[in-house]
CSV table of C-alpha atoms and ligand atoms in Angstrom, one decimal:
chain,number,residue,atom,x,y,z
A,1,MET,CA,0.0,0.0,0.0
A,2,LYS,CA,1.3,3.4,-0.9
A,3,LEU,CA,0.9,6.0,1.8
A,4,THR,CA,-0.3,8.6,-0.8
A,5,ASP,CA,-3.2,6.3,-1.6
A,6,TYR,CA,-4.0,5.4,2.0
A,7,PHE,CA,-6.1,6.9,4.8
A,8,LEU,CA,-3.9,7.5,7.8
A,9,PRO,CA,-5.1,10.6,9.6
A,10,LEU,CA,-2.2,11.2,12.0
A,11,LYS,CA,-2.4,13.7,14.9
A,12,LYS,CA,0.8,15.6,15.8
A,13,ASP,CA,-0.2,16.7,19.3
A,14,LYS,CA,-1.3,14.8,22.3
A,15,PRO,CA,-5.1,14.6,22.1
A,16,LYS,CA,-6.7,16.4,25.1
A,17,GLU,CA,-9.2,13.7,25.8
A,18,ALA,CA,-6.7,10.9,26.3
A,19,GLU,CA,-5.2,10.0,29.7
A,20,ILE,CA,-3.2,6.8,29.0
A,21,THR,CA,-0.5,5.9,26.6
A,22,SER,CA,-2.4,3.4,24.5
A,23,HIS,CA,-5.3,5.8,24.0
A,24,ILE,CA,-2.9,8.7,23.1
A,25,LEU,CA,-1.0,6.5,20.6
A,26,MET,CA,-4.2,5.1,19.0
A,27,LEU,CA,-5.5,8.6,18.4
A,28,ARG,CA,-2.1,10.0,17.2
A,29,SER,CA,-1.5,7.1,14.8
A,30,GLY,CA,-5.1,7.5,13.4
A,31,MET,CA,-6.3,4.1,14.4
A,32,CYS,CA,-9.7,5.1,15.8
A,33,GLN,CA,-11.9,8.1,16.4
A,34,GLN,CA,-14.5,8.6,19.2
A,35,SER,CA,-18.0,9.2,17.8
A,36,SER,CA,-19.7,9.6,21.2
A,37,SER,CA,-18.6,8.8,24.8
A,38,GLY,CA,-17.1,5.2,24.8
A,39,ILE,CA,-18.1,4.5,21.2
A,40,TYR,CA,-15.5,4.5,18.4
A,41,SER,CA,-15.1,4.3,14.7
A,42,TRP,CA,-12.2,2.1,13.6
A,43,LEU,CA,-10.0,3.7,11.0
A,44,PRO,CA,-7.9,1.6,8.5
A,45,LEU,CA,-4.8,0.9,10.8
A,46,GLY,CA,-7.0,0.1,13.8
A,47,LYS,CA,-9.3,-2.1,11.8
A,48,LYS,CA,-6.4,-4.2,10.5
A,49,VAL,CA,-5.2,-4.8,14.1
A,50,LEU,CA,-8.8,-5.6,15.3
A,51,ASP,CA,-9.1,-8.2,12.4
A,52,LYS,CA,-5.8,-9.8,13.3
A,53,ILE,CA,-6.7,-10.2,17.0
A,54,GLU,CA,-10.1,-11.6,15.9
A,55,LYS,CA,-8.5,-14.1,13.5
A,56,ILE,CA,-6.0,-15.4,16.1
A,57,THR,CA,-8.8,-15.8,18.6
A,58,LYS,CA,-11.1,-17.6,16.1
A,59,ASP,CA,-8.2,-19.9,15.0
A,60,GLU,CA,-7.6,-21.1,18.5
A,61,MET,CA,-11.3,-21.5,19.3
A,62,ASN,CA,-11.7,-23.6,16.2
A,63,ALA,CA,-8.6,-25.7,17.2
A,64,SER,CA,-10.1,-26.3,20.6
A,65,GLY,CA,-13.3,-27.7,18.9
A,66,ALA,CA,-15.6,-24.7,19.4
A,67,ILE,CA,-17.9,-23.9,16.5
A,68,GLU,CA,-18.5,-20.4,15.1
A,69,ILE,CA,-22.0,-18.9,14.8
A,70,LEU,CA,-23.3,-15.3,14.7
A,71,MET,CA,-26.0,-14.0,17.0
A,72,PRO,CA,-27.5,-10.5,16.6
A,73,THR,CA,-26.7,-7.4,18.6
A,74,ILE,CA,-30.3,-6.8,19.4
A,75,GLN,CA,-32.1,-9.2,21.8
A,76,PRO,CA,-35.7,-9.6,23.0
A,77,ALA,CA,-36.3,-8.6,26.6
A,78,GLU,CA,-38.4,-11.6,27.3
A,79,LEU,CA,-35.5,-14.0,27.4
A,80,TRP,CA,-33.8,-11.9,30.1
A,81,ILE,CA,-37.1,-11.8,32.0
A,82,GLU,CA,-37.0,-15.6,31.9
A,83,SER,CA,-33.5,-15.8,33.5
A,84,SER,CA,-34.4,-12.9,35.9
A,85,ARG,CA,-31.5,-10.8,34.7
A,86,TYR,CA,-33.6,-8.2,33.1
A,87,GLN,CA,-34.0,-6.2,36.4
A,88,ASP,CA,-30.6,-7.2,37.8
A,89,TYR,CA,-28.6,-5.7,35.0
A,90,GLY,CA,-29.8,-2.2,35.8
A,91,LYS,CA,-28.7,0.9,34.0
A,92,GLU,CA,-25.8,-0.8,32.3
A,93,MET,CA,-28.3,-2.3,29.8
A,94,LEU,CA,-29.4,-0.2,26.9
A,95,ARG,CA,-33.2,-0.8,26.5
A,96,ILE,CA,-35.0,-0.1,23.3
A,97,LYS,CA,-38.6,-0.3,22.2
A,98,ASP,CA,-39.5,-1.0,18.6
A,99,ARG,CA,-42.5,0.6,16.7
A,100,ASN,CA,-44.8,-2.1,18.0
A,101,LYS,CA,-43.7,-1.3,21.6
A,102,LYS,CA,-41.9,-4.6,21.9
A,103,GLU,CA,-39.1,-4.4,24.4
A,104,LEU,CA,-35.7,-5.1,23.1
A,105,LEU,CA,-32.1,-4.5,24.3
A,106,TYR,CA,-28.6,-4.1,22.8
A,107,GLY,CA,-26.9,-7.2,24.1
A,108,PRO,CA,-24.3,-6.8,26.8
A,109,THR,CA,-23.6,-10.6,26.7
A,110,ASN,CA,-25.4,-13.6,25.3
A,111,GLU,CA,-26.1,-16.3,27.9
A,112,GLU,CA,-29.9,-16.0,27.5
A,113,LEU,CA,-29.9,-16.0,23.7
A,114,ILE,CA,-27.6,-18.9,23.3
A,115,THR,CA,-29.6,-20.9,25.9
A,116,ASP,CA,-32.7,-20.2,23.8
A,117,ILE,CA,-30.9,-21.5,20.6
A,118,PHE,CA,-29.8,-24.6,22.5
A,119,ARG,CA,-33.2,-25.5,23.9
A,120,ASN,CA,-34.8,-25.1,20.5
A,121,ASN,CA,-32.3,-27.4,18.8
A,122,VAL,CA,-30.6,-29.9,21.2
A,123,GLN,CA,-32.4,-32.5,23.3
A,124,SER,CA,-30.0,-35.4,23.7
A,125,TYR,CA,-26.7,-36.1,25.4
A,126,LYS,CA,-25.6,-37.5,22.0
A,127,ASN,CA,-25.1,-34.0,20.7
A,128,LEU,CA,-22.8,-33.0,23.7
A,129,PRO,CA,-20.3,-31.7,24.5
A,130,LEU,CA,-21.0,-28.5,22.4
A,131,ASN,CA,-19.2,-25.2,22.4
A,132,LEU,CA,-20.7,-22.4,20.3
A,133,TYR,CA,-19.0,-19.0,19.9
A,134,HIS,CA,-19.3,-15.8,18.0
A,135,VAL,CA,-17.5,-12.4,17.7
A,136,GLN,CA,-20.0,-9.6,18.0
A,137,TRP,CA,-20.3,-6.1,19.3
A,138,LYS,CA,-21.7,-5.6,22.8
A,139,PHE,CA,-23.1,-2.6,24.5
A,140,ARG,CA,-22.8,-1.8,28.2
A,141,ASP,CA,-23.7,1.7,29.4
A,142,GLU,CA,-20.7,1.9,31.7
A,143,VAL,CA,-20.8,4.6,34.4
A,144,ARG,CA,-17.3,5.7,33.4
A,145,PRO,CA,-16.2,4.8,29.9
A,146,ARG,CA,-12.5,5.7,29.8
A,147,PHE,CA,-9.1,4.9,28.5
A,148,GLY,CA,-10.4,4.8,24.9
A,149,VAL,CA,-11.2,1.3,23.6
A,150,MET,CA,-10.1,-0.3,26.9
A,151,ARG,CA,-13.4,0.6,28.7
A,152,GLY,CA,-15.8,1.4,25.9
A,153,ARG,CA,-19.6,1.3,26.0
A,154,GLU,CA,-19.7,-0.4,22.6
A,155,PHE,CA,-16.9,-3.0,22.3
A,156,LEU,CA,-16.1,-6.2,20.4
A,157,MET,CA,-16.1,-9.5,22.3
A,158,LYS,CA,-15.5,-13.1,21.4
A,159,ASP,CA,-18.0,-15.0,23.6
A,160,ALA,CA,-18.2,-18.8,23.7
A,161,TYR,CA,-20.7,-21.0,25.5
A,162,SER,CA,-20.3,-24.6,26.5
A,163,PHE,CA,-23.0,-27.2,27.0
A,164,ASP,CA,-22.4,-30.5,28.9
A,165,ILE,CA,-24.3,-33.5,30.3
A,166,SER,CA,-22.7,-33.3,33.8
A,167,GLU,CA,-20.8,-31.0,36.2
A,168,ASP,CA,-17.6,-33.0,35.6
A,169,ASN,CA,-17.8,-32.7,31.9
A,170,ALA,CA,-18.6,-29.0,32.1
A,171,LYS,CA,-15.3,-28.6,34.1
A,172,LYS,CA,-13.5,-30.3,31.2
A,173,SER,CA,-15.0,-27.8,28.8
A,174,TYR,CA,-13.9,-25.0,31.2
A,175,ASN,CA,-10.4,-26.5,31.2
A,176,LYS,CA,-10.2,-26.5,27.4
A,177,MET,CA,-11.1,-22.8,27.3
A,178,PHE,CA,-8.5,-22.1,30.1
A,179,VAL,CA,-5.8,-23.7,27.9
A,180,ALA,CA,-7.1,-22.1,24.7
A,181,TYR,CA,-6.9,-18.6,26.3
A,182,MET,CA,-3.3,-19.1,27.5
A,183,LYS,CA,-2.4,-20.2,23.9
A,184,LEU,CA,-4.3,-17.4,22.0
A,185,PHE,CA,-3.0,-14.6,24.1
A,186,LYS,CA,0.5,-15.8,23.7
A,187,LYS,CA,0.0,-15.9,19.9
A,188,MET,CA,-0.7,-12.1,20.2
A,189,GLY,CA,2.6,-11.6,21.8
A,190,LEU,CA,1.2,-11.3,25.4
A,191,SER,CA,2.0,-13.1,28.6
A,192,PRO,CA,-1.2,-13.0,30.7
A,193,ILE,CA,-1.7,-14.5,34.1
A,194,ALA,CA,-4.8,-16.4,34.9
A,195,MET,CA,-6.2,-15.4,38.3
A,196,LYS,CA,-9.1,-16.5,40.5
A,197,ALA,CA,-11.8,-14.0,39.9
A,198,GLU,CA,-15.3,-12.9,41.0
A,199,THR,CA,-18.2,-14.0,38.9
A,200,GLY,CA,-20.3,-10.7,39.1
A,201,PRO,CA,-23.5,-10.5,37.0
A,202,ILE,CA,-22.6,-13.6,34.9
A,203,GLY,CA,-22.8,-15.8,38.0
A,204,GLY,CA,-21.5,-19.3,38.9
A,205,ASP,CA,-18.9,-20.6,41.3
A,206,LEU,CA,-15.7,-20.9,39.3
A,207,SER,CA,-14.1,-18.2,37.3
A,208,HIS,CA,-10.7,-16.9,36.1
A,209,GLU,CA,-9.6,-13.6,34.7
A,210,PHE,CA,-6.7,-13.4,32.2
A,211,ILE,CA,-4.7,-10.3,33.2
A,212,ILE,CA,-1.8,-8.6,31.5
A,213,ILE,CA,0.4,-6.7,33.8
A,214,SER,CA,0.4,-2.9,33.2
A,215,LYS,CA,0.8,0.2,35.4
A,216,THR,CA,-2.3,1.6,33.7
A,217,GLY,CA,-4.5,-1.4,34.4
A,218,GLU,CA,-7.8,-0.8,36.2
A,219,SER,CA,-7.6,-3.7,38.7
A,220,ASP,CA,-5.2,-4.4,41.6
A,221,VAL,CA,-3.8,-7.9,41.3
A,222,PHE,CA,-1.7,-10.3,43.4
A,223,PHE,CA,0.4,-13.2,42.2
A,224,ASP,CA,3.3,-15.5,42.9
A,225,GLU,CA,6.3,-14.3,40.8
A,226,SER,CA,6.9,-17.9,39.7
A,227,LEU,CA,3.9,-17.7,37.4
A,228,LEU,CA,5.8,-15.4,35.1
A,229,ASP,CA,7.7,-18.5,33.9
A,230,MET,CA,4.7,-20.8,33.7
A,231,GLN,CA,3.1,-19.7,30.5
A,232,LYS,CA,5.2,-22.1,28.4
A,233,LEU,CA,3.5,-24.9,30.2
A,234,PHE,CA,0.6,-24.6,27.8
A,235,ASP,CA,2.6,-24.4,24.5
A,236,GLU,CA,2.6,-28.1,23.7
A,237,ILE,CA,-0.7,-29.2,25.2
A,238,ASP,CA,-2.9,-31.2,23.0
A,239,TYR,CA,-6.6,-30.5,23.6
A,240,ASN,CA,-7.3,-34.2,23.9
A,241,GLY,CA,-4.8,-34.7,26.7
A,242,ASP,CA,-5.3,-34.5,30.4
A,243,LEU,CA,-5.7,-30.8,30.8
A,244,GLN,CA,-6.6,-31.0,34.5
A,245,GLU,CA,-3.0,-32.0,35.4
A,246,TYR,CA,-1.6,-28.8,33.7
A,247,ILE,CA,-4.2,-26.6,35.2
A,248,ASN,CA,-3.7,-28.0,38.7
A,249,LYS,CA,0.0,-27.3,38.3
A,250,TYR,CA,-0.6,-23.7,37.1
A,251,THR,CA,-3.3,-22.9,39.7
A,252,SER,CA,-1.2,-24.3,42.6
A,253,PHE,CA,0.6,-20.9,42.4
A,254,TYR,CA,-1.2,-18.0,44.0
A,255,ALA,CA,-2.9,-15.5,41.7
A,256,ALA,CA,-6.0,-13.5,42.6
A,257,THR,CA,-7.7,-10.3,41.6
A,258,ASP,CA,-8.4,-7.7,44.3
A,259,GLU,CA,-11.9,-9.0,45.1
A,260,MET,CA,-10.7,-12.5,45.6
A,261,HIS,CA,-7.4,-11.7,47.3
A,262,ASN,CA,-6.9,-13.4,50.7
A,263,PRO,CA,-3.7,-12.5,52.5
A,264,LYS,CA,-4.0,-15.7,54.6
A,265,GLU,CA,-3.5,-17.8,51.5
A,266,THR,CA,-0.3,-16.1,50.6
A,267,GLN,CA,1.7,-17.0,53.7
A,268,ASN,CA,3.5,-20.1,52.3
A,269,ILE,CA,3.9,-19.3,48.7
A,270,SER,CA,7.1,-20.4,46.9
A,271,GLY,CA,8.1,-17.2,45.1
A,272,ASN,CA,7.7,-13.5,45.8
A,273,LEU,CA,4.2,-12.1,46.1
A,274,ILE,CA,3.8,-9.4,43.5
A,275,LYS,CA,1.1,-6.7,43.9
A,276,THR,CA,0.6,-4.7,40.8
A,277,LYS,CA,-2.1,-3.5,38.3
A,278,GLY,CA,-3.4,-5.4,35.4
A,279,ILE,CA,-5.7,-5.3,32.4
A,280,GLU,CA,-8.4,-7.9,32.1
A,281,VAL,CA,-8.3,-9.2,28.5
A,282,GLY,CA,-10.4,-12.4,29.1
A,283,HIS,CA,-12.7,-13.9,31.6
A,284,ILE,CA,-14.1,-17.4,31.8
A,285,PHE,CA,-17.0,-18.7,33.9
A,286,HIS,CA,-18.5,-22.0,35.0
A,287,PHE,CA,-22.1,-21.6,36.1
A,288,GLY,CA,-23.7,-25.0,35.7
A,289,GLN,CA,-27.5,-24.8,35.5
A,290,LYS,CA,-27.9,-21.0,36.3
A,291,TYR,CA,-29.5,-20.3,33.0
A,292,SER,CA,-30.6,-23.7,31.8
A,293,LYS,CA,-32.8,-24.3,34.9
A,294,PRO,CA,-35.0,-21.2,34.7
A,295,MET,CA,-35.1,-21.3,30.9
A,296,ASN,CA,-35.8,-25.0,30.8
A,297,ALA,CA,-33.0,-26.0,28.5
A,298,THR,CA,-32.9,-29.7,29.3
A,299,ILE,CA,-31.3,-32.8,27.8
A,300,THR,CA,-31.9,-36.5,28.2
A,301,ASN,CA,-29.0,-38.4,29.6
A,302,GLU,CA,-27.9,-42.0,28.9
A,303,LYS,CA,-30.3,-43.3,31.5
A,304,GLY,CA,-33.2,-41.5,29.9
A,305,GLN,CA,-33.4,-38.9,32.6
A,306,ASN,CA,-34.2,-35.3,31.7
A,307,LEU,CA,-32.1,-32.6,33.3
A,308,PRO,CA,-31.0,-29.0,32.8
A,309,VAL,CA,-27.8,-28.8,30.8
A,310,PHE,CA,-24.5,-27.7,32.5
A,311,MET,CA,-23.0,-24.5,31.0
A,312,GLY,CA,-20.1,-22.1,31.0
A,313,SER,CA,-19.2,-18.9,29.2
A,314,TYR,CA,-15.9,-17.5,28.0
A,315,GLY,CA,-15.1,-14.0,26.9
A,316,VAL,CA,-12.2,-12.4,25.1
A,317,GLY,CA,-12.1,-8.6,25.0
A,318,VAL,CA,-11.2,-8.2,21.3
A,319,SER,CA,-11.3,-4.4,21.0
A,320,ARG,CA,-9.9,-3.9,24.5
A,321,LEU,CA,-6.9,-6.0,23.4
A,322,VAL,CA,-5.9,-3.4,20.8
A,323,GLY,CA,-5.3,-1.0,23.6
A,324,GLY,CA,-3.9,-3.7,25.9
A,325,ILE,CA,-1.3,-4.8,23.4
A,326,ILE,CA,-0.1,-1.2,23.0
A,327,GLU,CA,0.1,-0.7,26.8
A,328,ALA,CA,2.4,-3.7,26.9
A,329,ASN,CA,4.4,-2.8,23.8
A,330,HIS,CA,5.5,0.9,23.3
A,331,ASP,CA,8.3,3.3,24.0
A,332,GLU,CA,8.6,7.1,24.1
A,333,ASN,CA,8.4,7.3,20.3
A,334,GLY,CA,5.4,5.2,19.7
A,335,ILE,CA,3.9,1.7,19.3
A,336,ILE,CA,6.1,-1.4,19.0
A,337,TRP,CA,3.7,-3.9,17.3
A,338,PRO,CA,4.3,-7.6,17.9
A,339,LYS,CA,4.6,-9.1,14.4
A,340,GLU,CA,1.6,-11.3,14.8
A,341,VAL,CA,-0.9,-8.4,15.2
A,342,SER,CA,1.0,-5.5,13.4
A,343,PRO,CA,-1.2,-3.8,10.8
A,344,PHE,CA,1.7,-3.9,8.4
A,345,MET,CA,5.0,-5.9,8.5
A,346,CYS,CA,7.2,-3.0,7.4
A,347,SER,CA,7.5,0.7,6.6
A,348,LEU,CA,9.3,1.2,3.3
A,349,ILE,CA,10.5,4.8,3.5
A,350,ASN,CA,11.7,6.7,0.5
A,351,LEU,CA,13.6,9.7,1.9
A,352,ASN,CA,13.7,11.6,-1.4
A,353,CYS,CA,10.9,11.2,-3.9
A,354,ASP,CA,12.5,13.5,-6.4
A,355,ASN,CA,15.5,11.3,-6.7
A,356,GLU,CA,15.0,8.8,-9.6
A,357,LYS,CA,17.4,6.2,-8.2
A,358,CYS,CA,15.7,6.3,-4.8
A,359,LEU,CA,12.3,5.8,-6.5
A,360,GLU,CA,13.6,3.0,-8.6
A,361,VAL,CA,15.1,1.0,-5.7
A,362,SER,CA,12.0,1.7,-3.5
A,363,ASN,CA,9.7,0.5,-6.3
A,364,GLN,CA,11.9,-2.7,-6.6
A,365,ILE,CA,11.5,-3.5,-2.9
A,366,TYR,CA,7.8,-2.5,-2.9
A,367,ASN,CA,7.1,-4.9,-5.9
A,368,TYR,CA,9.1,-7.6,-4.3
A,369,CYS,CA,7.1,-7.4,-1.0
A,370,ASN,CA,3.8,-7.4,-2.9
A,371,LYS,CA,4.9,-10.5,-4.8
A,372,LYS,CA,5.7,-12.2,-1.5
A,373,MET,CA,2.4,-11.1,0.0
A,374,ILE,CA,4.2,-9.1,2.6
A,375,ASP,CA,2.1,-6.2,3.9
A,376,VAL,CA,4.2,-3.1,3.4
A,377,LEU,CA,3.3,0.6,3.8
A,378,PHE,CA,5.4,2.5,1.3
A,379,ASP,CA,6.0,6.1,2.4
A,380,ASP,CA,6.0,7.8,-1.0
A,381,THR,CA,5.0,11.2,0.4
A,382,LYS,CA,6.9,14.5,0.0
A,383,GLU,CA,7.2,15.0,3.8
A,384,SER,CA,10.5,15.9,5.4
A,385,ILE,CA,12.9,13.1,6.3
A,386,GLY,CA,12.5,13.9,10.0
A,387,SER,CA,8.7,13.7,9.8
A,388,LYS,CA,8.8,10.4,7.8
A,389,LEU,CA,11.1,8.7,10.4
A,390,THR,CA,9.0,10.0,13.3
A,391,THR,CA,5.8,8.7,11.7
A,392,ALA,CA,7.4,5.3,11.1
A,393,ASP,CA,8.4,5.0,14.8
A,394,LEU,CA,4.9,6.2,15.9
A,395,ILE,CA,2.9,3.7,13.9
A,396,GLY,CA,5.5,1.1,15.0
A,397,PHE,CA,5.6,-1.7,12.4
A,398,PRO,CA,8.3,-4.4,13.2
A,399,TYR,CA,10.7,-3.2,10.4
A,400,GLN,CA,11.6,0.0,8.6
A,401,VAL,CA,13.5,-0.1,5.3
A,402,ILE,CA,15.0,3.2,4.6
A,403,ILE,CA,16.0,4.3,1.1
A,404,GLY,CA,18.0,7.5,0.6
A,405,PRO,CA,20.3,9.1,-2.0
A,406,LYS,CA,23.5,8.1,0.0
A,407,GLY,CA,22.2,4.6,0.2
A,408,VAL,CA,21.6,4.2,-3.5
A,409,LYS,CA,25.0,5.6,-4.4
A,410,ASN,CA,26.9,3.1,-2.2
A,411,ASP,CA,24.4,0.2,-2.4
A,412,ASN,CA,24.2,0.4,1.4
A,413,PHE,CA,20.8,0.9,3.0
A,414,GLU,CA,19.4,1.0,6.5
A,415,ILE,CA,17.0,-1.4,8.0
A,416,LYS,CA,15.7,-0.6,11.5
A,417,THR,CA,14.1,-3.2,13.8
A,418,ARG,CA,11.5,-1.2,15.8
A,419,LYS,CA,11.6,-3.5,18.9
A,420,THR,CA,15.3,-3.0,19.5
A,421,ASN,CA,15.7,0.3,17.6
A,422,LYS,CA,18.8,-1.3,16.1
A,423,ILE,CA,19.8,-0.2,12.6
A,424,ILE,CA,21.8,-2.5,10.3
A,425,ASN,CA,23.3,-1.6,6.9
A,426,LEU,CA,22.6,-3.9,4.0
A,427,SER,CA,23.1,-4.0,0.2
A,428,LEU,CA,20.0,-4.3,-2.0
A,429,ASN,CA,20.5,-8.0,-2.4
A,430,GLU,CA,21.0,-8.5,1.3
A,431,ILE,CA,17.7,-6.6,1.8
A,432,PHE,CA,15.9,-9.2,-0.2
A,433,ASN,CA,17.4,-11.9,1.9
A,434,PHE,CA,16.5,-10.0,5.1
A,435,ILE,CA,12.9,-9.7,3.9
A,436,ASN,CA,12.8,-13.5,3.1
A,437,GLU,CA,14.2,-14.4,6.5
A,438,ASN,CA,12.3,-12.0,8.7
A,439,MET,CA,9.1,-10.9,7.0
A,440,VAL,CA,7.6,-13.8,5.1
B,501,P5A,C1,-18.1,-14.3,29.2
B,501,P5A,C2,-18.5,-14.3,27.7
B,501,P5A,C3,-18.8,-12.0,30.0
B,501,P5A,O1,-19.5,-11.2,29.5
B,501,P5A,N1,-20.3,-13.6,29.0
B,501,P5A,C4,-20.0,-14.0,27.7
B,501,P5A,C5,-19.2,-13.5,29.9
B,501,P5A,N2,-17.7,-11.8,30.7
B,501,P5A,S1,-17.1,-10.3,30.9
B,501,P5A,O2,-16.0,-10.5,31.8
B,501,P5A,O3,-18.1,-9.4,31.4
B,501,P5A,O4,-16.5,-9.7,29.6
B,501,P5A,C6,-15.6,-10.5,28.8
B,501,P5A,C7,-14.4,-9.6,28.4
B,501,P5A,O5,-14.9,-8.5,27.6
B,501,P5A,C8,-14.1,-7.4,27.8
B,501,P5A,N3,-14.9,-6.2,28.3
B,501,P5A,C9,-14.8,-5.0,27.8
B,501,P5A,N4,-14.0,-4.5,26.8
B,501,P5A,C10,-14.1,-3.2,26.5
B,501,P5A,N5,-14.9,-2.3,27.2
B,501,P5A,C11,-15.8,-2.8,28.1
B,501,P5A,N6,-16.6,-2.0,28.7
B,501,P5A,C12,-15.7,-4.2,28.5
B,501,P5A,N7,-16.3,-5.0,29.4
B,501,P5A,C13,-15.8,-6.2,29.2
B,501,P5A,C14,-13.1,-7.8,28.9
B,501,P5A,O6,-11.8,-8.2,28.2
B,501,P5A,C15,-13.7,-9.0,29.5
B,501,P5A,O7,-12.7,-9.9,30.0
């Protein structure tokens, strides 16, 4: 993509409305724009990251055996009256009436709707276990929307719902999601810690939040330092193996959110107890028959008995992750995208667009990248050198290939790795090798 053909509305100054780094950087790099409090439009650069996070999430959900569907954003109130959550949800729920005075709502979550789909279609244990998920916009009329996309009112969530014949099997489904979450966050370049958490308005007796450590996080969290090394435990796990063993090992280390923190339990922990702040990027729940009982979603078991199905639900904050990943990956000059979620792999910067040689070499590299399907943003604008380099650091793609008049004269060009800020000098041929080795 040539920058002169692209839509990248950069902002030079720190936007007044932004308090935290990720929000400032998202606005400055033209990733999103607020349309009203806590509601955002996603501009091209932001949309690309959102799509990548969504794809990594879906791929891992599919690998775990979950099946994708798509439920609507608007739901009928009557389902929520059945589960008794219509009143409980209070002002956070956006309630709507259609022209026939029918009560509707903009979904803050989908436990009721999925339970309705289940009870209309599944009656026998033979169809279980089942895990259905979707990626859909949610609306919660938060008291204090803030920090940009991190606490929005409208936000994108991946939510999955599991159905099982027994409590034991439901725990197995829960474990699968626990493992899938550890894997999918790692694939986004993150190292979250799974912590015992409160269940809040979703309900149930077992729940974990997936927290990335960050000064700007909203929640206080406590954990055993040893957990920082434990993420690799999940790398090689096969979903059909004994997941409980791994989870027992992981959860034997202390980790709890503020609400669940109990200093008595931390007296004999093996490593140092760390108290810090974190961002909740995922949350999983086991709540058994909380919805299936009142909504009469029953199945027949092997013995011919009829009983309410056992359920859990599992959420990933897809749009929150865009901000969360930036909080975990930036420096004073801008964003440092992990390769896996970077909107482009590389900035190709032509320092002098009036120099024919520079143009020729830049075009050669640009065509090569396109042929290799490498997503490159070619800065072919007439901006000053300083401004081009500042922009490249701000938008933060993993690599910058810099083509200038001195370089073409000596066949000696600069490639900068954004993560280390290290610059190496390469000939044109060596650049092609570098691209093959690092960007394909
Ligand atoms: C689990 C899936 C649920 O809603 N029902 C379906 C359960 N859980 S949750 O913890 O309330 O939300 C899941 C994840 O969504 C993100 N999230 C938000 N992101 C941006 N702005 C918000 N206001 C917001 N609220 C929740 C979080 O990442 C959370 O873990």
